[in-house]
Short mmCIF file of C-alpha atoms in Angstrom, two decimals:
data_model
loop_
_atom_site.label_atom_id
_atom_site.label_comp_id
_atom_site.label_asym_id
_atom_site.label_seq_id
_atom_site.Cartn_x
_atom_site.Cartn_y
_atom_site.Cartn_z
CA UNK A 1 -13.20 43.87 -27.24
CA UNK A 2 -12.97 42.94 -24.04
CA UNK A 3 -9.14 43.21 -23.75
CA UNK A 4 -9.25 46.27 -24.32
CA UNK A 5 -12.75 47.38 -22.74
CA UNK A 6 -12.02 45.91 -19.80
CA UNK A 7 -8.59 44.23 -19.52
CA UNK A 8 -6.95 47.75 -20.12
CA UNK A 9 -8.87 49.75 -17.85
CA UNK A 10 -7.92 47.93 -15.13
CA UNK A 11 -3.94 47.65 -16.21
CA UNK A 12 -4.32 51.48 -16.12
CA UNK A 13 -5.75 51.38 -13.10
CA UNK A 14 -3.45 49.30 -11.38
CA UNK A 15 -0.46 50.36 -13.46
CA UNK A 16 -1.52 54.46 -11.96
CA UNK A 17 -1.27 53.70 -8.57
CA UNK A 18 1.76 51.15 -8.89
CA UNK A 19 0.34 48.01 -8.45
CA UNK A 20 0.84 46.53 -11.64
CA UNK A 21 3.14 44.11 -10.19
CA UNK A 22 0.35 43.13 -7.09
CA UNK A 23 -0.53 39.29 -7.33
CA UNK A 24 -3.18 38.67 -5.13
CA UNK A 25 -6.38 40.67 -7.20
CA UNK A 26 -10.29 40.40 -6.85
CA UNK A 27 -11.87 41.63 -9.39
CA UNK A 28 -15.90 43.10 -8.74
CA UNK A 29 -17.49 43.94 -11.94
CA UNK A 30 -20.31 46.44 -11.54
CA UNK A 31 -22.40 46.75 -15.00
CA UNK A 32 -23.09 50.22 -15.36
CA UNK A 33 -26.70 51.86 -16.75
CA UNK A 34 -23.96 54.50 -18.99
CA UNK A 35 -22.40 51.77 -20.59
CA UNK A 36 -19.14 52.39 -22.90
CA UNK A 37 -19.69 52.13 -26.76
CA UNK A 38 -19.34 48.70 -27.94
CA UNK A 39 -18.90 47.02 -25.07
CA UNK A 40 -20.45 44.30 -23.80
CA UNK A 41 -22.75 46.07 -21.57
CA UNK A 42 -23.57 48.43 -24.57
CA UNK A 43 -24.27 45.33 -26.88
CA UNK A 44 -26.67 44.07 -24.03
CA UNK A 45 -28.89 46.46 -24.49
CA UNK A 46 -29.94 46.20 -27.98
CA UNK A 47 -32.25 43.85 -28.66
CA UNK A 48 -30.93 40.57 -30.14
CA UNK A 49 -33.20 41.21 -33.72
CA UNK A 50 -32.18 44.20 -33.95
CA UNK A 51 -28.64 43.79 -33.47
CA UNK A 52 -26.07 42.17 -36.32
CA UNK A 53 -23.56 40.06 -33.89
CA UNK A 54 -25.86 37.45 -32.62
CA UNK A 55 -26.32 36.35 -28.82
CA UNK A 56 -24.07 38.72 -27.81
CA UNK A 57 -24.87 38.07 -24.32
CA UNK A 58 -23.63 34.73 -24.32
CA UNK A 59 -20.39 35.59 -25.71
CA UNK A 60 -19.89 38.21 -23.16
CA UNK A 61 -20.28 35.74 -20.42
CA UNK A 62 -17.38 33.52 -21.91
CA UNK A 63 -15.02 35.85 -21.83
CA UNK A 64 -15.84 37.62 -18.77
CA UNK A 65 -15.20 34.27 -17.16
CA UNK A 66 -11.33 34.19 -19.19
CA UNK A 67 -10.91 36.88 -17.38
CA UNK A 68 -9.34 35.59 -14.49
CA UNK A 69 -6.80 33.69 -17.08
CA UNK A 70 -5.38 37.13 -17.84
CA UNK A 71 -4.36 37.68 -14.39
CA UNK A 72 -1.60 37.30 -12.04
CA UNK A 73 -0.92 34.29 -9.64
CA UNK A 74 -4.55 33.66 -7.47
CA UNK A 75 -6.74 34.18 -10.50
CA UNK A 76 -10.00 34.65 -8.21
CA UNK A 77 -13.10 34.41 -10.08
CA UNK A 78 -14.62 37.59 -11.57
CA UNK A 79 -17.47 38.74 -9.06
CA UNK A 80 -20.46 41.36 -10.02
CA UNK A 81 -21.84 43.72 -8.14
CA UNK A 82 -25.57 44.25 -9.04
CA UNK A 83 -26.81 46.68 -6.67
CA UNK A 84 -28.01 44.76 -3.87
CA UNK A 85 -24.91 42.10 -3.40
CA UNK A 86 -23.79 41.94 -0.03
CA UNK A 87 -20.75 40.39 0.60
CA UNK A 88 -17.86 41.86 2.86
CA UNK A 89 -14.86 41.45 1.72
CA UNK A 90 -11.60 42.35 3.27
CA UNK A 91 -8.71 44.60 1.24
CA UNK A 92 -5.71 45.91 1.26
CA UNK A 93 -6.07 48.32 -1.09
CA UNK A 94 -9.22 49.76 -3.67
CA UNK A 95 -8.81 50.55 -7.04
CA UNK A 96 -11.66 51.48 -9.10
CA UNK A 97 -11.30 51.50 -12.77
CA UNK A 98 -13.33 54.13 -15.40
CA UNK A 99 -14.35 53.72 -18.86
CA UNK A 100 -11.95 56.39 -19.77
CA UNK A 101 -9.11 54.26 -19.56
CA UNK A 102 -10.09 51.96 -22.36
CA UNK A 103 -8.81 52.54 -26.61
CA UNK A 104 -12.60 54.33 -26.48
CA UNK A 105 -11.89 56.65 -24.01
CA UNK A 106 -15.01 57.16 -22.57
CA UNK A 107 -17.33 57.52 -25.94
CA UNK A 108 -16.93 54.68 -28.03
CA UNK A 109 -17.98 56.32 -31.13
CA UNK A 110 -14.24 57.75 -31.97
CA UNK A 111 -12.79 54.39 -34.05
CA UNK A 112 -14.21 55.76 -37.55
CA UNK A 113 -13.84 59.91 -37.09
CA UNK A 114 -11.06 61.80 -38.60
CA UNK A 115 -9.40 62.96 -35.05
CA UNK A 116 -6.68 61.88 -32.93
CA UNK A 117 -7.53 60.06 -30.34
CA UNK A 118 -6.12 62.13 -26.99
CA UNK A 119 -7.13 59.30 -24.68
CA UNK A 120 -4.24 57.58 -26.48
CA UNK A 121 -1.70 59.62 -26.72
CA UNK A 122 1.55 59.00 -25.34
CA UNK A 123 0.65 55.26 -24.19
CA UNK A 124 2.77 53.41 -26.62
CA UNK A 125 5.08 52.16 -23.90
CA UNK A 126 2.10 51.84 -21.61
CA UNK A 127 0.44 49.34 -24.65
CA UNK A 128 3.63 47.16 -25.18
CA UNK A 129 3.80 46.88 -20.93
CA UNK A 130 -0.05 45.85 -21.10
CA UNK A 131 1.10 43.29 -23.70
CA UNK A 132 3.82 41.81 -21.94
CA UNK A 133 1.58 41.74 -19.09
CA UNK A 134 -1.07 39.71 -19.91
CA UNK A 135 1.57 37.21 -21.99
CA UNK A 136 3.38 36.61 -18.70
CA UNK A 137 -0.24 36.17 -16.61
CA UNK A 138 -1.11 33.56 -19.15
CA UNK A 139 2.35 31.40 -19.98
CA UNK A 140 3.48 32.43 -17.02
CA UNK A 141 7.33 30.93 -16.69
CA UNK A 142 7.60 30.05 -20.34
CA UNK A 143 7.28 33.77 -21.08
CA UNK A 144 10.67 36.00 -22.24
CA UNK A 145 9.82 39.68 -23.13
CA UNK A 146 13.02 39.49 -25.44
CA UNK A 147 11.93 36.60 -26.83
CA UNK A 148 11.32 36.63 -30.52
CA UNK A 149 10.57 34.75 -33.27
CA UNK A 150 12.77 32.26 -35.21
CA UNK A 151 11.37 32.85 -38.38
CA UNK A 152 8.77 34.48 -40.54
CA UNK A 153 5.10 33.41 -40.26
CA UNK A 154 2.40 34.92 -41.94
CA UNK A 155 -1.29 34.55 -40.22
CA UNK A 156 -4.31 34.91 -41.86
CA UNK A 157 -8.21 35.25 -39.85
CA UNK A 158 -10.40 33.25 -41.40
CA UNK A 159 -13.79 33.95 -39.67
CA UNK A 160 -16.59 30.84 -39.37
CA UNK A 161 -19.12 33.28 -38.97
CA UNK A 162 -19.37 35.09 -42.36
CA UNK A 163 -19.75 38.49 -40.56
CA UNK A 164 -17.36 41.01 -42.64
CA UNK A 165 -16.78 38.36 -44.95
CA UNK A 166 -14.41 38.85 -47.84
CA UNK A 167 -15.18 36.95 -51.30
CA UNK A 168 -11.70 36.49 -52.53
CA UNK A 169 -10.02 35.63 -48.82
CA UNK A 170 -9.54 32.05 -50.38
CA UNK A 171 -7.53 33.11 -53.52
CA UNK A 172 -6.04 35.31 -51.26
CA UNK A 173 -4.60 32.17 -49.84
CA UNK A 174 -3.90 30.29 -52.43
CA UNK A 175 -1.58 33.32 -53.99
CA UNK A 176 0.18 33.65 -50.49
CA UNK A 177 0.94 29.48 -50.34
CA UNK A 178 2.28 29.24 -54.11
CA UNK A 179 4.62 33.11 -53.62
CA UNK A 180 6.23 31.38 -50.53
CA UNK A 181 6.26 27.60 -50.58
CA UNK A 182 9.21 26.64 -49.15
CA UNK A 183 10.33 30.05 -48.15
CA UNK A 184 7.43 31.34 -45.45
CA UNK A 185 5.04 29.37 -43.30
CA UNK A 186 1.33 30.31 -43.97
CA UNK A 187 -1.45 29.98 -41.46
CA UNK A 188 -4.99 30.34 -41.48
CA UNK A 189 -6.59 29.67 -38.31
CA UNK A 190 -10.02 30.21 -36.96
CA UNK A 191 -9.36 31.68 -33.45
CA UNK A 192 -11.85 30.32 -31.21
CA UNK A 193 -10.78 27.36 -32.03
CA UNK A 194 -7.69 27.32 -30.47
CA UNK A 195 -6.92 27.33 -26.47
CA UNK A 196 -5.86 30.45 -25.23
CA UNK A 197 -2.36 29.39 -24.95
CA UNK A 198 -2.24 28.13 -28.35
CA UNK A 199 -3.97 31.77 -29.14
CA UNK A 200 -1.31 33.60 -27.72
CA UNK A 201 1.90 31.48 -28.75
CA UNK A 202 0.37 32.12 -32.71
CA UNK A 203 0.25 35.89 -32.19
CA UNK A 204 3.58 36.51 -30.74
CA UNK A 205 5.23 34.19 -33.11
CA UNK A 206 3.21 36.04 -36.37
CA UNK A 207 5.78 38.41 -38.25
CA UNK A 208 2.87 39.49 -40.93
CA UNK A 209 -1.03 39.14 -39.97
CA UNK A 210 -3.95 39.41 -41.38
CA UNK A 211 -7.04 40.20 -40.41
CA UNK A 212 -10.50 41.81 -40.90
CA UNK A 213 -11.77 44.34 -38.30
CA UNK A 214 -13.65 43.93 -35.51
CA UNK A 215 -13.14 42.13 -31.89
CA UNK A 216 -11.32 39.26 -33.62
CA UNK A 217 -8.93 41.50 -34.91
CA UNK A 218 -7.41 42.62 -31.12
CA UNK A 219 -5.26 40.03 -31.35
CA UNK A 220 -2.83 41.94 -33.01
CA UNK A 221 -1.67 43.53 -29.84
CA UNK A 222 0.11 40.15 -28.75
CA UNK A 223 2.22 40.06 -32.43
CA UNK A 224 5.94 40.82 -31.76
CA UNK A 225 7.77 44.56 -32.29
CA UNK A 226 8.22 44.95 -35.35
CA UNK A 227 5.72 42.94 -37.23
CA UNK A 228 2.86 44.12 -39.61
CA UNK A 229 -1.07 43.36 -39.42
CA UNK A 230 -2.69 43.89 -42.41
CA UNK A 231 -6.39 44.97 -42.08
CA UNK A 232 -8.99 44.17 -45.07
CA UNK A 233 -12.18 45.99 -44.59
CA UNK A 234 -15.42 44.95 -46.28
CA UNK A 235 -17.28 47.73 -44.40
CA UNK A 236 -16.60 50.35 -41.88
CA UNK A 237 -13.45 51.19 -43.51
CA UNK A 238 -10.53 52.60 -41.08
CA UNK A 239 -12.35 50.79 -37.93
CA UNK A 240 -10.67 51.09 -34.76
CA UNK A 241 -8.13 52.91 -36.48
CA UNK A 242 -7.91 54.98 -33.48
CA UNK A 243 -6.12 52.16 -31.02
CA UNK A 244 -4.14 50.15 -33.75
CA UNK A 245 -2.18 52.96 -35.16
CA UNK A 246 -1.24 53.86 -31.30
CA UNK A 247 0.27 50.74 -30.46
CA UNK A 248 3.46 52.04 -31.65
CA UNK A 249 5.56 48.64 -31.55
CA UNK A 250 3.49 47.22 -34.66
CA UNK A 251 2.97 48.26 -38.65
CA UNK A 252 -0.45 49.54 -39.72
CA UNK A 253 -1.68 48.48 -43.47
CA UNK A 254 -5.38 49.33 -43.97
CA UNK A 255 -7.42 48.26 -47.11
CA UNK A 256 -10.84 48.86 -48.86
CA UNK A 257 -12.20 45.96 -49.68
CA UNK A 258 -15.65 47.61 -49.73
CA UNK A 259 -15.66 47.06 -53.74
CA UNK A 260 -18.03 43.81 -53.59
CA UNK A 261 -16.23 42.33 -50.43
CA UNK A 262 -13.37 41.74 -52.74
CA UNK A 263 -9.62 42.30 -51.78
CA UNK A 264 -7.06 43.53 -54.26
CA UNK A 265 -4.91 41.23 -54.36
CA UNK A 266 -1.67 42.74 -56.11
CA UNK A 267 -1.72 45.54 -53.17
CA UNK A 268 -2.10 43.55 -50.21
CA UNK A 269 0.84 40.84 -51.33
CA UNK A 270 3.00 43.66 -52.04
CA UNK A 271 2.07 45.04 -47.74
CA UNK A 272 2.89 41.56 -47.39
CA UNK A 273 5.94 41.72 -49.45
CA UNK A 274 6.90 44.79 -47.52
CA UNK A 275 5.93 43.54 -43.75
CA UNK A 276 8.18 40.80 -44.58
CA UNK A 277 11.33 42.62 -45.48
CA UNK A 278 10.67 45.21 -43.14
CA UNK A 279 11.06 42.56 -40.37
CA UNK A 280 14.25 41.78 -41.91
CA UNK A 281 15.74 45.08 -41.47
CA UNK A 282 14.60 45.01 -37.93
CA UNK A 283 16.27 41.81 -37.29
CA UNK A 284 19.58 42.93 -39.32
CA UNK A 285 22.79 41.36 -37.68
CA UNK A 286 20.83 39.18 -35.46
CA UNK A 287 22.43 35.70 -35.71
CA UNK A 288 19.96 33.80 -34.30
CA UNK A 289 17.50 35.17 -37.43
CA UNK A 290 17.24 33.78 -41.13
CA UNK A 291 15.69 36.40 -43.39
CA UNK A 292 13.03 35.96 -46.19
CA UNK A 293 15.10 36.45 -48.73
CA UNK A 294 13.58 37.24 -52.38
CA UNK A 295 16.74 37.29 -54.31
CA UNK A 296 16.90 41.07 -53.89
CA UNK A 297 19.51 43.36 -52.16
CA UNK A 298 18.59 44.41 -48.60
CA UNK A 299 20.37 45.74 -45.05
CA UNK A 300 19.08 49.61 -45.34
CA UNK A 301 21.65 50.81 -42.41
CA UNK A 302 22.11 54.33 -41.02
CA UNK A 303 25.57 53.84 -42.31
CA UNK A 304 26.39 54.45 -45.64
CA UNK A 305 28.25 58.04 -44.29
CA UNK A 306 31.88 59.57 -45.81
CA UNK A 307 33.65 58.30 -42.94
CA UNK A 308 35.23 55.42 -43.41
CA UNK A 309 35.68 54.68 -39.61
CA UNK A 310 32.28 54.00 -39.21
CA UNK A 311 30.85 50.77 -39.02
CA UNK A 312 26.75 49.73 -40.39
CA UNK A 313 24.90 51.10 -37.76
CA UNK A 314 21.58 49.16 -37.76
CA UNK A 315 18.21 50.50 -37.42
CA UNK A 316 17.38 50.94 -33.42
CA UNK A 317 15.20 47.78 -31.85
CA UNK A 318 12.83 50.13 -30.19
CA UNK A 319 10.91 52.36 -32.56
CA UNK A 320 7.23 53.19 -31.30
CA UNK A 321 5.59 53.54 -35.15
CA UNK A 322 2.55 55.73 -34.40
CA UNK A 323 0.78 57.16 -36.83
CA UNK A 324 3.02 55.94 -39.29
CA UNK A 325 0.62 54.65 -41.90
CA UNK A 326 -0.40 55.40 -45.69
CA UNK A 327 -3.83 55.94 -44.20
CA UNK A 328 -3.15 58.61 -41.72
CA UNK A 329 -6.49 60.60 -41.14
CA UNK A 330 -6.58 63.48 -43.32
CA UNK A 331 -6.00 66.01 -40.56
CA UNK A 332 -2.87 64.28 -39.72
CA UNK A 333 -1.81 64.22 -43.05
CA UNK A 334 -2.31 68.00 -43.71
CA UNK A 335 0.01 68.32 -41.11
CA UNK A 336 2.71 67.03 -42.35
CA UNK A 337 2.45 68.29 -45.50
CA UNK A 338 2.99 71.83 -43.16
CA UNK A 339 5.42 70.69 -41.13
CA UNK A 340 7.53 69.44 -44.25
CA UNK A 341 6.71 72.88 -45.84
CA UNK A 342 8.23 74.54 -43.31
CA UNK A 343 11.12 72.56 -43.35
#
């Protein structure tokens, strides 16, 4: 969580007073008593037995110290502030961040309730910039923002911990590596395992992902417009529902798997199916791009209209897809079922 507990909050920070673009930052980190849902500083303060992720403590210290790696040029270690620290330090200019800023807002309760999430509103383009931010702090020069990727890859979490563990993911697999052999590249990776680099250049290169919830499932906001992440839940079904579905340059798929941990299979190849071919349509008339193709008819244009002038107008490369989702929260979807009433 911590990109977007704490790597967010101070984009929006920076990003509100126009110094997104500023590349000499220190960072102070002050752990507050009030401490936002979920975060680090929350975890901290549950007692390790009674808790169900582990020494969180210790994995809150290694990424507080990647921290820096997310950040422009100087990348100045991360310095707290503990209430008696003294040490002057000479600025420029102050910005101090709030909790409010983060996919939380300032609660951290909201990621299962049937609401919208206000805090989020409106920050689709704000998300993508935060994206292409960090992806530029890390690869620095071998980062293009209209960069994309060559072909179709899907990406599957695989999790060494067993926490939200799913009893099918390895037939899951299997199915996936026979459907596309020769057609679509496969991966299962274990992401701790990989540098952060290697991390990132997997993400944005992923055209269909998939992924249980939780913190290991943020690294969907580095996959590339247009692509899908597919998330299987064996508990807390619809889990952070309320940032994922307003990233807007990403697909949503979200699946119960709370039947005995056990995925079903025929639905979630046909959202992979679907992710695939939707990137297709995306990608329509692009040269440099070979589609999956299934033996089926695609190219759904804006075209087919009476006039005969017309050329294929293909769909338009920016489309912010939020909310768009099977599992819109019932609110939403009551709604729409008004709206289309009415019209």
């Amino acid at each position: 969580h911590v990109l977007t507990d704490v790597l967010l909050p101070i984009y929006t920070a920076l990003q509100g007073f126009g110094l997104e673009n500023y590349r000499d930052i220190k960072l102070f980190r002050y752990s507050i008593m009030d401490a936002i849902g979920w975060s680090c500083d929350f975890h901290r303060r549950i007692p390790e037995e009674e808790g169900d992720y582990g020494n969180v403590g210790k994995h809150c210290d290694r990424f507080y110290k990647m921290i820096p790696e997310f950040m422009p040029s100087e990348r100045r270690p991360l310095q707290v502030l503990n209430g008696t620290t003294v040490q002057p330090t000479c600025f420029q200019n102050l910005v101090v961040g709030m909790p409010m800023y983060s996919d939380d807002c300032d609660e951290g309760f909201e990621r299962e309730t049937d609401i919208w999430s206000l805090c989020n509103h409106a920050r689709q383009g704000q998300f993508w910039q935060f994206r292409n931010y960090l992806l530029q702090n890390v690869l620095g020069s071998s980062y293009d923002e209209g960069e994309v990727p060559v072909h179709h890859k899907i990406t599957i979490t695989q999790r060494s911990d067993g926490l939200r563990a799913l009893a099918n993911l390895d037939q899951l697999i299997g199915k996936l590596r026979e459907k596309y052999v020769h057609k679509v590249e496969v991966v299962v990776v274990q992401w701790e395992k990989l540098s952060l680099k290697d991390q990132l250049d997997l993400a944005r290169s992923t055209t269909v992902h998939l992924t249980p919830p939780g913190g290991v499932s943020f690294i969907a906001l580095f996959l590339p417009r247009w692509s899908t992440s597919i998330r299987l839940y064996s508990d807390e079904y619809m889990m952070e529902w309320n940032i994922m579905n307003y990233l807007g340059y990403i697909a949503l798929e979200y699946v119960d798997c709370q039947d005995d941990s056990l995925i079903p299979l025929n639905e979630v190849l046909g959202f992979v199916e679907e992710g695939l071919k939707r990137y297709d349509e995306y990608r329509a008339g692009d040269a440099s791009w070979t589609p999956y193709n299934d033996g089926s008819s695609t190219s759904h244009t804006l075209a087919e209209l009476p006039s005969s002038d017309l050329e294929p107008i293909s769909i338009p490369k920016i489309v912010y897809q939020s909310w768009i989702s099977r599992k819109m929260a019932p609110k939403m979807k009551a709604n729409l079922k008004k709206w289309r009433s009415m019209n």
